[in-house]
mmCIF file of C-alpha atoms in Angstrom:
data_model
loop_
_atom_site.group_PDB
_atom_site.id
_atom_site.type_symbol
_atom_site.label_atom_id
_atom_site.label_comp_id
_atom_site.label_asym_id
_atom_site.label_seq_id
_atom_site.Cartn_x
_atom_site.Cartn_y
_atom_site.Cartn_z
ATOM 1 C CA MET A 1 -79.240 -12.297 -71.734
ATOM 2 C CA SER A 2 -76.739 -10.235 -73.695
ATOM 3 C CA PRO A 3 -73.209 -11.338 -74.585
ATOM 4 C CA GLY A 4 -70.662 -9.834 -72.198
ATOM 5 C CA ASN A 5 -72.825 -10.356 -69.157
ATOM 6 C CA VAL A 6 -73.493 -14.055 -68.965
ATOM 7 C CA ALA A 7 -73.769 -16.043 -65.772
ATOM 8 C CA VAL A 8 -72.969 -19.735 -65.880
ATOM 9 C CA PHE A 9 -75.357 -21.381 -63.460
ATOM 10 C CA HIS A 10 -74.889 -24.516 -61.434
ATOM 11 C CA GLY A 11 -75.315 -27.869 -63.070
ATOM 12 C CA GLY A 12 -77.093 -30.595 -61.093
ATOM 13 C CA LYS A 13 -73.827 -32.443 -60.413
ATOM 14 C CA MET A 14 -72.107 -29.351 -59.033
ATOM 15 C CA LYS A 15 -75.110 -28.641 -56.791
ATOM 16 C CA LEU A 16 -74.826 -32.136 -55.329
ATOM 17 C CA ILE A 17 -71.066 -31.717 -54.803
ATOM 18 C CA ASP A 18 -71.707 -28.313 -53.183
ATOM 19 C CA ARG A 19 -74.236 -29.784 -50.745
ATOM 20 C CA ARG A 20 -71.942 -32.671 -49.788
ATOM 21 C CA LEU A 21 -68.971 -30.348 -49.424
ATOM 22 C CA LYS A 22 -70.902 -27.961 -47.173
ATOM 23 C CA LEU A 23 -71.975 -30.855 -44.955
ATOM 24 C CA THR A 24 -68.421 -32.270 -44.828
ATOM 25 C CA GLU A 25 -67.038 -28.822 -43.970
ATOM 26 C CA LEU A 26 -69.562 -28.383 -41.158
ATOM 27 C CA LEU A 27 -68.843 -31.849 -39.747
ATOM 28 C CA LEU A 28 -65.074 -31.289 -39.905
ATOM 29 C CA ARG A 29 -65.326 -27.866 -38.248
ATOM 30 C CA CYS A 30 -67.568 -29.244 -35.461
ATOM 31 C CA SER A 31 -65.169 -32.184 -34.959
ATOM 32 C CA ALA A 32 -62.195 -29.801 -34.819
ATOM 33 C CA THR A 33 -63.976 -27.688 -32.181
ATOM 34 C CA ALA A 34 -64.840 -30.696 -30.014
ATOM 35 C CA LEU A 35 -61.440 -32.395 -30.371
ATOM 36 C CA ALA A 36 -59.412 -29.219 -29.738
ATOM 37 C CA LEU A 37 -61.505 -28.516 -26.635
ATOM 38 C CA LEU A 38 -61.123 -32.104 -25.409
ATOM 39 C CA ALA A 39 -57.336 -31.961 -25.952
ATOM 40 C CA LEU A 40 -57.167 -28.675 -24.037
ATOM 41 C CA ILE A 41 -59.157 -30.088 -21.084
ATOM 42 C CA LEU A 42 -57.102 -33.322 -21.042
ATOM 43 C CA ILE A 43 -53.851 -31.367 -20.830
ATOM 44 C CA VAL A 44 -54.905 -28.540 -18.491
ATOM 45 C CA THR A 45 -56.455 -30.856 -15.893
ATOM 46 C CA ASN A 46 -53.487 -33.255 -16.019
ATOM 47 C CA THR A 47 -51.439 -33.388 -12.844
ATOM 48 C CA GLN A 48 -49.517 -35.997 -10.865
ATOM 49 C CA VAL A 49 -47.935 -35.786 -7.407
ATOM 50 C CA LYS A 50 -44.979 -37.984 -6.510
ATOM 51 C CA GLN A 51 -43.389 -38.368 -3.085
ATOM 52 C CA ILE A 52 -39.613 -38.731 -3.369
ATOM 53 C CA PHE A 53 -38.326 -39.312 0.161
ATOM 54 C CA THR A 54 -39.505 -36.178 1.982
ATOM 55 C CA ILE A 55 -39.896 -34.048 -1.162
ATOM 56 C CA GLU A 56 -43.271 -33.792 -2.880
ATOM 57 C CA LYS A 57 -42.937 -33.330 -6.641
ATOM 58 C CA ARG A 58 -45.909 -32.213 -8.710
ATOM 59 C CA ALA A 59 -45.985 -32.516 -12.503
ATOM 60 C CA LYS A 60 -48.288 -30.174 -14.416
ATOM 61 C CA TYR A 61 -48.540 -28.959 -17.993
ATOM 62 C CA THR A 62 -46.958 -25.563 -17.241
ATOM 63 C CA ASP A 63 -43.662 -27.354 -16.471
ATOM 64 C CA MET A 64 -43.276 -28.049 -20.206
ATOM 65 C CA LYS A 65 -43.416 -24.986 -22.467
ATOM 66 C CA ALA A 66 -44.437 -27.084 -25.476
ATOM 67 C CA LEU A 67 -47.595 -28.187 -23.641
ATOM 68 C CA VAL A 68 -48.425 -24.554 -22.839
ATOM 69 C CA PHE A 69 -48.069 -23.768 -26.574
ATOM 70 C CA LEU A 70 -50.313 -26.764 -27.368
ATOM 71 C CA VAL A 71 -52.970 -25.545 -24.906
ATOM 72 C CA VAL A 72 -52.913 -22.009 -26.357
ATOM 73 C CA ALA A 73 -53.018 -23.327 -29.946
ATOM 74 C CA ASN A 74 -55.932 -25.648 -29.123
ATOM 75 C CA GLY A 75 -57.793 -22.833 -27.354
ATOM 76 C CA ILE A 76 -57.487 -20.640 -30.455
ATOM 77 C CA ALA A 77 -58.377 -23.577 -32.758
ATOM 78 C CA ALA A 78 -61.507 -24.433 -30.703
ATOM 79 C CA ALA A 79 -62.749 -20.820 -30.645
ATOM 80 C CA TYR A 80 -61.993 -20.303 -34.356
ATOM 81 C CA SER A 81 -63.616 -23.582 -35.411
ATOM 82 C CA LEU A 82 -66.719 -22.812 -33.337
ATOM 83 C CA LEU A 83 -67.121 -19.420 -35.027
ATOM 84 C CA GLN A 84 -66.611 -20.987 -38.456
ATOM 85 C CA SER A 85 -69.136 -23.724 -37.655
ATOM 86 C CA VAL A 86 -71.725 -21.055 -36.817
ATOM 87 C CA ARG A 87 -70.916 -19.311 -40.125
ATOM 88 C CA CYS A 88 -71.392 -22.628 -41.961
ATOM 89 C CA VAL A 89 -74.787 -23.233 -40.315
ATOM 90 C CA VAL A 90 -75.960 -19.671 -41.080
ATOM 91 C CA GLY A 91 -74.719 -20.041 -44.680
ATOM 92 C CA SER A 92 -76.535 -23.388 -45.059
ATOM 93 C CA MET A 93 -79.782 -21.923 -43.688
ATOM 94 C CA LYS A 94 -79.570 -19.119 -46.252
ATOM 95 C CA GLY A 95 -78.822 -21.787 -48.861
ATOM 96 C CA SER A 96 -76.210 -19.579 -50.510
ATOM 97 C CA VAL A 97 -72.960 -20.635 -52.178
ATOM 98 C CA LEU A 98 -69.818 -18.717 -51.243
ATOM 99 C CA LEU A 99 -69.191 -16.319 -54.121
ATOM 100 C CA ASP A 100 -67.745 -13.315 -52.263
ATOM 101 C CA LYS A 101 -64.017 -13.401 -52.998
ATOM 102 C CA SER A 102 -62.981 -11.230 -50.007
ATOM 103 C CA LEU A 103 -64.813 -13.517 -47.574
ATOM 104 C CA ALA A 104 -63.447 -16.633 -49.314
ATOM 105 C CA TRP A 105 -59.899 -15.217 -49.047
ATOM 106 C CA ALA A 106 -60.382 -14.404 -45.333
ATOM 107 C CA ILE A 107 -61.653 -17.925 -44.599
ATOM 108 C CA PHE A 108 -58.851 -19.494 -46.692
ATOM 109 C CA LEU A 109 -56.106 -17.499 -44.914
ATOM 110 C CA GLY A 110 -57.618 -18.149 -41.472
ATOM 111 C CA ASP A 111 -57.880 -21.895 -42.164
ATOM 112 C CA GLN A 112 -54.326 -22.092 -43.505
ATOM 113 C CA ALA A 113 -52.924 -20.259 -40.463
ATOM 114 C CA MET A 114 -54.919 -22.466 -38.058
ATOM 115 C CA ALA A 115 -53.775 -25.697 -39.760
ATOM 116 C CA TYR A 116 -50.074 -24.753 -39.707
ATOM 117 C CA ILE A 117 -50.170 -23.416 -36.100
ATOM 118 C CA SER A 118 -51.899 -26.593 -34.997
ATOM 119 C CA VAL A 119 -49.353 -28.863 -36.762
ATOM 120 C CA ALA A 120 -46.439 -26.827 -35.320
ATOM 121 C CA ALA A 121 -47.849 -27.061 -31.769
ATOM 122 C CA ILE A 122 -48.253 -30.833 -32.051
ATOM 123 C CA ALA A 123 -44.733 -31.279 -33.460
ATOM 124 C CA ALA A 124 -43.220 -29.229 -30.617
ATOM 125 C CA SER A 125 -45.265 -31.119 -28.033
ATOM 126 C CA ALA A 126 -44.392 -34.504 -29.569
ATOM 127 C CA GLU A 127 -40.696 -33.582 -29.521
ATOM 128 C CA SER A 128 -40.849 -32.642 -25.819
ATOM 129 C CA GLY A 129 -42.861 -35.790 -25.157
ATOM 130 C CA LEU A 130 -40.276 -37.978 -26.909
ATOM 131 C CA ILE A 131 -37.510 -36.447 -24.789
ATOM 132 C CA GLY A 132 -39.684 -37.159 -21.725
ATOM 133 C CA ILE A 133 -40.161 -40.789 -22.771
ATOM 134 C CA ARG A 134 -36.692 -41.649 -24.089
ATOM 135 C CA GLY A 135 -34.501 -38.824 -22.805
ATOM 136 C CA GLU A 136 -31.668 -37.274 -24.828
ATOM 137 C CA GLU A 137 -28.756 -39.231 -23.404
ATOM 138 C CA LYS A 138 -25.989 -37.252 -25.107
ATOM 139 C CA LEU A 139 -27.407 -33.957 -23.808
ATOM 140 C CA GLN A 140 -28.097 -35.375 -20.334
ATOM 141 C CA TRP A 141 -31.799 -34.570 -20.578
ATOM 142 C CA MET A 142 -33.265 -37.342 -18.433
ATOM 143 C CA LYS A 143 -36.369 -39.320 -19.285
ATOM 144 C CA LEU A 144 -39.188 -38.489 -16.899
ATOM 145 C CA CYS A 145 -41.996 -40.823 -17.890
ATOM 146 C CA ASN A 146 -40.643 -43.644 -15.699
ATOM 147 C CA MET A 147 -41.316 -41.322 -12.725
ATOM 148 C CA PHE A 148 -44.481 -39.595 -13.918
ATOM 149 C CA GLY A 149 -46.111 -42.354 -15.970
ATOM 150 C CA LYS A 150 -49.731 -41.287 -15.417
ATOM 151 C CA PHE A 151 -48.930 -37.677 -16.300
ATOM 152 C CA CYS A 152 -47.089 -38.781 -19.458
ATOM 153 C CA ASN A 153 -49.878 -41.086 -20.625
ATOM 154 C CA ARG A 154 -52.510 -38.367 -20.267
ATOM 155 C CA SER A 155 -50.254 -35.831 -22.036
ATOM 156 C CA ALA A 156 -49.814 -38.322 -24.876
ATOM 157 C CA GLY A 157 -53.611 -38.763 -25.005
ATOM 158 C CA GLY A 158 -54.070 -34.990 -25.141
ATOM 159 C CA THR A 159 -51.501 -34.652 -27.936
ATOM 160 C CA ALA A 160 -53.125 -37.505 -29.895
ATOM 161 C CA THR A 161 -56.542 -35.799 -29.563
ATOM 162 C CA ALA A 162 -54.980 -32.521 -30.709
ATOM 163 C CA LEU A 163 -53.524 -34.430 -33.678
ATOM 164 C CA LEU A 164 -57.019 -35.556 -34.705
ATOM 165 C CA ALA A 165 -58.236 -31.948 -34.429
ATOM 166 C CA SER A 166 -55.282 -30.941 -36.567
ATOM 167 C CA VAL A 167 -56.143 -33.507 -39.263
ATOM 168 C CA ALA A 168 -59.676 -32.049 -39.369
ATOM 169 C CA LEU A 169 -58.206 -28.530 -39.696
ATOM 170 C CA VAL A 170 -55.932 -29.620 -42.561
ATOM 171 C CA PHE A 171 -58.871 -31.145 -44.483
ATOM 172 C CA VAL A 172 -60.971 -28.050 -43.788
ATOM 173 C CA SER A 173 -58.175 -25.845 -45.144
ATOM 174 C CA CYS A 174 -58.268 -27.892 -48.378
ATOM 175 C CA ILE A 175 -62.037 -27.376 -48.637
ATOM 176 C CA SER A 176 -61.700 -23.611 -48.133
ATOM 177 C CA ALA A 177 -58.923 -23.574 -50.773
ATOM 178 C CA PHE A 178 -61.379 -25.316 -53.132
ATOM 179 C CA SER A 179 -64.151 -22.825 -52.275
ATOM 180 C CA LEU A 180 -61.830 -19.900 -52.960
ATOM 181 C CA PHE A 181 -59.917 -20.981 -56.062
ATOM 182 C CA ARG A 182 -62.922 -22.387 -57.944
ATOM 183 C CA LEU A 183 -64.017 -18.727 -58.139
ATOM 184 C CA TYR A 184 -61.002 -18.182 -60.411
ATOM 185 C CA GLY A 185 -62.019 -21.004 -62.738
ATOM 186 C CA GLY A 186 -62.550 -18.677 -65.729
ATOM 187 C CA GLY A 187 -58.979 -19.228 -66.865
ATOM 188 C CA ALA A 188 -59.267 -22.979 -67.230
ATOM 189 C CA THR A 189 -60.875 -24.946 -70.020
ATOM 190 C CA GLN A 190 -64.513 -25.574 -69.176
ATOM 191 C CA ARG A 191 -67.542 -27.089 -70.800
ATOM 192 C CA HIS A 192 -71.156 -26.178 -70.297
ATOM 193 C CA PRO A 193 -74.113 -27.633 -72.224
ATOM 194 C CA ASN A 194 -76.024 -24.335 -72.496
ATOM 195 C CA LEU A 195 -73.251 -22.195 -73.933
ATOM 196 C CA SER A 196 -72.041 -21.350 -77.408
ATOM 197 C CA VAL A 197 -69.282 -19.018 -78.592
ATOM 198 C CA THR A 198 -70.401 -15.863 -80.416
ATOM 199 C CA LYS A 199 -68.047 -14.611 -83.106
ATOM 200 C CA MET B 1 -68.682 -24.929 -82.450
ATOM 201 C CA SER B 2 -71.801 -26.752 -81.339
ATOM 202 C CA PRO B 3 -73.576 -26.208 -78.017
ATOM 203 C CA GLY B 4 -72.678 -28.968 -75.543
ATOM 204 C CA ASN B 5 -69.021 -29.002 -76.467
ATOM 205 C CA VAL B 6 -67.762 -25.481 -75.943
ATOM 206 C CA ALA B 7 -64.321 -24.566 -74.670
ATOM 207 C CA VAL B 8 -63.906 -21.295 -72.836
ATOM 208 C CA PHE B 9 -60.502 -19.996 -73.864
ATOM 209 C CA HIS B 10 -58.136 -17.828 -71.929
ATOM 210 C CA GLY B 11 -58.770 -14.133 -71.714
ATOM 211 C CA GLY B 12 -55.772 -11.798 -71.947
ATOM 212 C CA LYS B 13 -55.866 -11.026 -68.217
ATOM 213 C CA MET B 14 -55.874 -14.704 -67.234
ATOM 214 C CA LYS B 15 -52.959 -15.380 -69.597
ATOM 215 C CA LEU B 16 -50.929 -12.661 -67.882
ATOM 216 C CA ILE B 17 -51.825 -14.035 -64.429
ATOM 217 C CA ASP B 18 -50.893 -17.550 -65.639
ATOM 218 C CA ARG B 19 -47.481 -16.375 -66.857
ATOM 219 C CA ARG B 20 -46.752 -14.500 -63.610
ATOM 220 C CA LEU B 21 -47.947 -17.420 -61.520
ATOM 221 C CA LYS B 22 -45.761 -19.894 -63.405
ATOM 222 C CA LEU B 23 -42.725 -17.650 -62.921
ATOM 223 C CA THR B 24 -43.504 -17.168 -59.211
ATOM 224 C CA GLU B 25 -43.959 -20.919 -58.768
ATOM 225 C CA LEU B 26 -40.618 -21.640 -60.457
ATOM 226 C CA LEU B 27 -38.802 -19.005 -58.382
ATOM 227 C CA LEU B 28 -40.356 -20.310 -55.141
ATOM 228 C CA ARG B 29 -39.500 -23.924 -55.979
ATOM 229 C CA CYS B 30 -35.897 -23.016 -56.863
ATOM 230 C CA SER B 31 -35.603 -20.963 -53.634
ATOM 231 C CA ALA B 32 -37.010 -23.860 -51.599
ATOM 232 C CA THR B 33 -34.451 -26.236 -53.182
ATOM 233 C CA ALA B 34 -31.512 -23.905 -52.476
ATOM 234 C CA LEU B 35 -32.619 -22.975 -48.952
ATOM 235 C CA ALA B 36 -33.428 -26.549 -47.884
ATOM 236 C CA LEU B 37 -30.029 -27.689 -49.192
ATOM 237 C CA LEU B 38 -28.251 -24.821 -47.427
ATOM 238 C CA ALA B 39 -30.062 -25.609 -44.146
ATOM 239 C CA LEU B 40 -29.088 -29.281 -44.501
ATOM 240 C CA ILE B 41 -25.412 -28.425 -45.096
ATOM 241 C CA LEU B 42 -25.348 -25.896 -42.223
ATOM 242 C CA ILE B 43 -26.691 -28.484 -39.783
ATOM 243 C CA VAL B 44 -24.809 -31.576 -40.983
ATOM 244 C CA THR B 45 -21.407 -29.864 -41.015
ATOM 245 C CA ASN B 46 -22.011 -28.267 -37.613
ATOM 246 C CA THR B 47 -19.745 -29.565 -34.858
ATOM 247 C CA GLN B 48 -18.011 -28.166 -31.796
ATOM 248 C CA VAL B 49 -15.414 -29.747 -29.500
ATOM 249 C CA LYS B 50 -15.103 -28.650 -25.885
ATOM 250 C CA GLN B 51 -12.406 -29.686 -23.407
ATOM 251 C CA ILE B 52 -13.885 -30.099 -19.917
ATOM 252 C CA PHE B 53 -10.919 -30.920 -17.646
ATOM 253 C CA THR B 54 -9.563 -34.120 -19.185
ATOM 254 C CA ILE B 55 -12.766 -35.058 -21.026
ATOM 255 C CA GLU B 56 -13.274 -34.024 -24.643
ATOM 256 C CA LYS B 57 -16.927 -33.363 -25.468
ATOM 257 C CA ARG B 58 -18.082 -33.119 -29.072
ATOM 258 C CA ALA B 59 -21.467 -31.663 -30.043
ATOM 259 C CA LYS B 60 -22.945 -32.735 -33.369
ATOM 260 C CA TYR B 61 -26.400 -32.731 -34.904
ATOM 261 C CA THR B 62 -26.995 -36.455 -34.279
ATOM 262 C CA ASP B 63 -27.016 -35.742 -30.516
ATOM 263 C CA MET B 64 -30.401 -34.048 -30.930
ATOM 264 C CA LYS B 65 -33.106 -36.168 -32.592
ATOM 265 C CA ALA B 66 -35.053 -33.098 -33.681
ATOM 266 C CA LEU B 67 -32.065 -31.948 -35.761
ATOM 267 C CA VAL B 68 -31.851 -35.384 -37.403
ATOM 268 C CA PHE B 69 -35.559 -35.050 -38.310
ATOM 269 C CA LEU B 70 -34.862 -31.541 -39.669
ATOM 270 C CA VAL B 71 -31.984 -32.846 -41.818
ATOM 271 C CA VAL B 72 -34.123 -35.689 -43.224
ATOM 272 C CA ALA B 73 -37.077 -33.345 -43.873
ATOM 273 C CA ASN B 74 -34.828 -30.811 -45.622
ATOM 274 C CA GLY B 75 -33.199 -33.535 -47.708
ATOM 275 C CA ILE B 76 -36.610 -34.713 -48.910
ATOM 276 C CA ALA B 77 -37.774 -31.093 -49.446
ATOM 277 C CA ALA B 78 -34.662 -30.237 -51.500
ATOM 278 C CA ALA B 79 -34.979 -33.328 -53.723
ATOM 279 C CA TYR B 80 -38.749 -32.851 -54.161
ATOM 280 C CA SER B 81 -38.437 -29.135 -54.935
ATOM 281 C CA LEU B 82 -35.660 -29.800 -57.454
ATOM 282 C CA LEU B 83 -37.818 -32.351 -59.304
ATOM 283 C CA GLN B 84 -40.785 -29.957 -59.268
ATOM 284 C CA SER B 85 -38.581 -27.117 -60.552
ATOM 285 C CA VAL B 86 -37.535 -29.287 -63.496
ATOM 286 C CA ARG B 87 -41.217 -30.067 -64.167
ATOM 287 C CA CYS B 88 -42.009 -26.328 -64.080
ATOM 288 C CA VAL B 89 -39.215 -25.543 -66.575
ATOM 289 C CA VAL B 90 -40.299 -28.363 -68.933
ATOM 290 C CA GLY B 91 -43.934 -27.182 -68.648
ATOM 291 C CA SER B 92 -42.923 -23.587 -69.415
ATOM 292 C CA MET B 93 -40.879 -24.657 -72.445
ATOM 293 C CA LYS B 94 -43.921 -26.494 -73.781
ATOM 294 C CA GLY B 95 -45.975 -23.379 -72.983
ATOM 295 C CA SER B 96 -48.858 -25.492 -71.704
ATOM 296 C CA VAL B 97 -51.230 -24.711 -68.853
ATOM 297 C CA LEU B 98 -51.868 -27.465 -66.316
ATOM 298 C CA LEU B 99 -55.249 -28.941 -67.239
ATOM 299 C CA ASP B 100 -54.722 -32.594 -66.305
ATOM 300 C CA LYS B 101 -56.635 -33.112 -63.075
ATOM 301 C CA SER B 102 -54.730 -36.266 -61.995
ATOM 302 C CA LEU B 103 -51.374 -34.495 -62.331
ATOM 303 C CA ALA B 104 -52.744 -31.376 -60.604
ATOM 304 C CA TRP B 105 -54.006 -33.559 -57.720
ATOM 305 C CA ALA B 106 -50.629 -35.328 -57.421
ATOM 306 C CA ILE B 107 -48.759 -32.010 -57.312
ATOM 307 C CA PHE B 108 -51.262 -30.545 -54.842
ATOM 308 C CA LEU B 109 -51.003 -33.531 -52.454
ATOM 309 C CA GLY B 110 -47.199 -33.631 -52.712
ATOM 310 C CA ASP B 111 -46.917 -29.901 -51.997
ATOM 311 C CA GLN B 112 -49.310 -30.095 -49.055
ATOM 312 C CA ALA B 113 -47.400 -33.019 -47.509
ATOM 313 C CA MET B 114 -44.048 -31.266 -48.038
ATOM 314 C CA ALA B 115 -45.275 -28.006 -46.472
ATOM 315 C CA TYR B 116 -46.673 -29.706 -43.359
ATOM 316 C CA ILE B 117 -43.648 -32.016 -42.885
ATOM 317 C CA SER B 118 -41.348 -29.029 -43.205
ATOM 318 C CA VAL B 119 -43.330 -26.943 -40.660
ATOM 319 C CA ALA B 120 -43.445 -29.903 -38.235
ATOM 320 C CA ALA B 121 -39.665 -30.461 -38.504
ATOM 321 C CA ILE B 122 -38.970 -26.785 -37.801
ATOM 322 C CA ALA B 123 -41.346 -26.711 -34.821
ATOM 323 C CA ALA B 124 -39.698 -29.811 -33.315
ATOM 324 C CA SER B 125 -36.230 -28.386 -33.924
ATOM 325 C CA ALA B 126 -37.195 -24.977 -32.509
ATOM 326 C CA GLU B 127 -38.608 -26.664 -29.388
ATOM 327 C CA SER B 128 -35.365 -28.625 -28.838
ATOM 328 C CA GLY B 129 -33.385 -25.464 -29.543
ATOM 329 C CA LEU B 130 -35.369 -23.477 -26.969
ATOM 330 C CA ILE B 131 -34.704 -26.144 -24.336
ATOM 331 C CA GLY B 132 -31.004 -25.924 -25.307
ATOM 332 C CA ILE B 133 -31.022 -22.137 -24.927
ATOM 333 C CA ARG B 134 -33.207 -21.703 -21.838
ATOM 334 C CA GLY B 135 -33.401 -25.186 -20.350
ATOM 335 C CA GLU B 136 -36.554 -26.612 -18.751
ATOM 336 C CA GLU B 137 -35.790 -25.874 -15.112
ATOM 337 C CA LYS B 138 -38.724 -27.801 -13.648
ATOM 338 C CA LEU B 139 -37.782 -30.942 -15.581
ATOM 339 C CA GLN B 140 -34.049 -30.537 -14.883
ATOM 340 C CA TRP B 141 -33.212 -30.405 -18.574
ATOM 341 C CA MET B 142 -30.131 -28.167 -18.502
ATOM 342 C CA LYS B 143 -29.441 -25.402 -20.987
ATOM 343 C CA LEU B 144 -26.470 -26.277 -23.190
ATOM 344 C CA CYS B 145 -25.923 -23.194 -25.299
ATOM 345 C CA ASN B 146 -23.761 -21.535 -22.650
ATOM 346 C CA MET B 147 -21.307 -24.422 -23.172
ATOM 347 C CA PHE B 148 -21.712 -25.005 -26.894
ATOM 348 C CA GLY B 149 -22.414 -21.453 -28.091
ATOM 349 C CA LYS B 150 -20.942 -21.815 -31.583
ATOM 350 C CA PHE B 151 -22.832 -25.082 -32.189
ATOM 351 C CA CYS B 152 -26.087 -23.521 -30.994
ATOM 352 C CA ASN B 153 -25.711 -20.406 -33.159
ATOM 353 C CA ARG B 154 -25.084 -22.441 -36.286
ATOM 354 C CA SER B 155 -28.014 -24.762 -35.484
ATOM 355 C CA ALA B 156 -30.219 -21.688 -35.070
ATOM 356 C CA GLY B 157 -28.950 -20.407 -38.440
ATOM 357 C CA GLY B 158 -29.754 -23.770 -40.047
ATOM 358 C CA THR B 159 -33.250 -23.792 -38.532
ATOM 359 C CA ALA B 160 -33.882 -20.198 -39.671
ATOM 360 C CA THR B 161 -32.784 -21.126 -43.227
ATOM 361 C CA ALA B 162 -35.095 -24.153 -43.096
ATOM 362 C CA LEU B 163 -37.880 -21.805 -41.974
ATOM 363 C CA LEU B 164 -37.381 -19.688 -45.101
ATOM 364 C CA ALA B 165 -37.508 -22.851 -47.238
ATOM 365 C CA SER B 166 -40.700 -23.782 -45.406
ATOM 366 C CA VAL B 167 -42.299 -20.390 -46.130
ATOM 367 C CA ALA B 168 -41.516 -20.942 -49.835
ATOM 368 C CA LEU B 169 -43.092 -24.428 -49.636
ATOM 369 C CA VAL B 170 -46.238 -23.043 -47.984
ATOM 370 C CA PHE B 171 -46.665 -20.402 -50.722
ATOM 371 C CA VAL B 172 -46.000 -23.021 -53.398
ATOM 372 C CA SER B 173 -48.680 -25.265 -51.863
ATOM 373 C CA CYS B 174 -51.148 -22.356 -52.186
ATOM 374 C CA ILE B 175 -50.221 -21.933 -55.858
ATOM 375 C CA SER B 176 -50.712 -25.644 -56.569
ATOM 376 C CA ALA B 177 -54.077 -25.495 -54.746
ATOM 377 C CA PHE B 178 -55.024 -22.626 -57.078
ATOM 378 C CA SER B 179 -53.842 -24.578 -60.145
ATOM 379 C CA LEU B 180 -55.913 -27.595 -59.095
ATOM 380 C CA PHE B 181 -59.160 -26.083 -57.833
ATOM 381 C CA ARG B 182 -59.558 -23.539 -60.643
ATOM 382 C CA LEU B 183 -60.174 -26.613 -62.816
ATOM 383 C CA TYR B 184 -63.408 -27.108 -60.838
ATOM 384 C CA GLY B 185 -64.575 -23.536 -61.521
ATOM 385 C CA GLY B 186 -67.611 -24.655 -63.541
ATOM 386 C CA GLY B 187 -69.801 -24.471 -60.457
ATOM 387 C CA ALA B 188 -69.125 -20.805 -59.732
ATOM 388 C CA THR B 189 -70.586 -17.747 -61.372
ATOM 389 C CA GLN B 190 -68.430 -16.682 -64.295
ATOM 390 C CA ARG B 191 -68.468 -14.067 -66.992
ATOM 391 C CA HIS B 192 -66.911 -14.225 -70.397
ATOM 392 C CA PRO B 193 -67.260 -11.577 -73.123
ATOM 393 C CA ASN B 194 -67.497 -14.081 -76.010
ATOM 394 C CA LEU B 195 -70.292 -16.231 -74.610
ATOM 395 C CA SER B 196 -74.058 -16.216 -74.748
ATOM 396 C CA VAL B 197 -76.630 -18.636 -73.378
ATOM 397 C CA THR B 198 -78.539 -20.731 -75.931
ATOM 398 C CA LYS B 199 -82.097 -21.627 -74.985
#
């Protein structure tokens, strides 16, 4: 091999790290898909009817805009994570390491967007939920969970499940950042047993 | 230099990228400090008094828990970004490139936490703000911004400023991810004009 066109190949340790990282990424993406879908189902199917004198009151997720945002965000997260899981499986079957910078950038940006959208949706939903549980006395926003306890509990369960999905998405976004930025490692100090400097 | 202990030094292009990146990081961290502080001041000093018949009603940020969370988050973000800015300036004066993995990990984790906390605080505040502007009719949470217009506008301004700070924090977290994970670049394919493989 001539100077000026030298490829530094994988060491055994890096290969092992690569394999473990790929497996972790796949597991996290599958978990995110399942958890986001579960959260979506928990929230969408949640409803409670309450008879107050002669008036029938029905609580459902569309009454609270934050829950609608959470459902939409989880729908997108589930679909995105499923697609990425398939990509991971196909990549593993081919046995290739991600070296295409454009693809690595696309995955990195997609993962970052998904993680932040997911965190924002949970924060908004948690805020609405807290008002529902405690009320905002000074603003005369009444607490509602004393009336619709079952509905509130299931919404809290859905939000907690979405939070777990979100944690998986955050970790996955760190892995895709690693997969992208390691490709720019030429600028850092590195050591390799099979290399020498030619002067 | 003997094989087995070879340092790959910076190319001219990487040096230029490093310089630009350092400058961008410093500018982003300084912007985040200033914007987070401005958002904090805008929200904390925001108050409006309204006379309703004989009752005097005063709106302030402590009435809305989401705004308290936003103030706390922005206080932490401002202090953190200031400290990091100082570190950037000291690092630039020394002219060194970040090669210490432990420090790079600490900065990366701190930046990630700050970015997500900041996004969560804005989402919670925006959700409360939307209820204040539109109300949640089905839940009988009244809109308040028709009564406390000036207070609402300034809160919206504070949240928007916090959003800008948050955007800076998100970009900064990408830069620190780059600075960390490039240190693990040994596993990727790399080319360097001054290297040859010894067999």
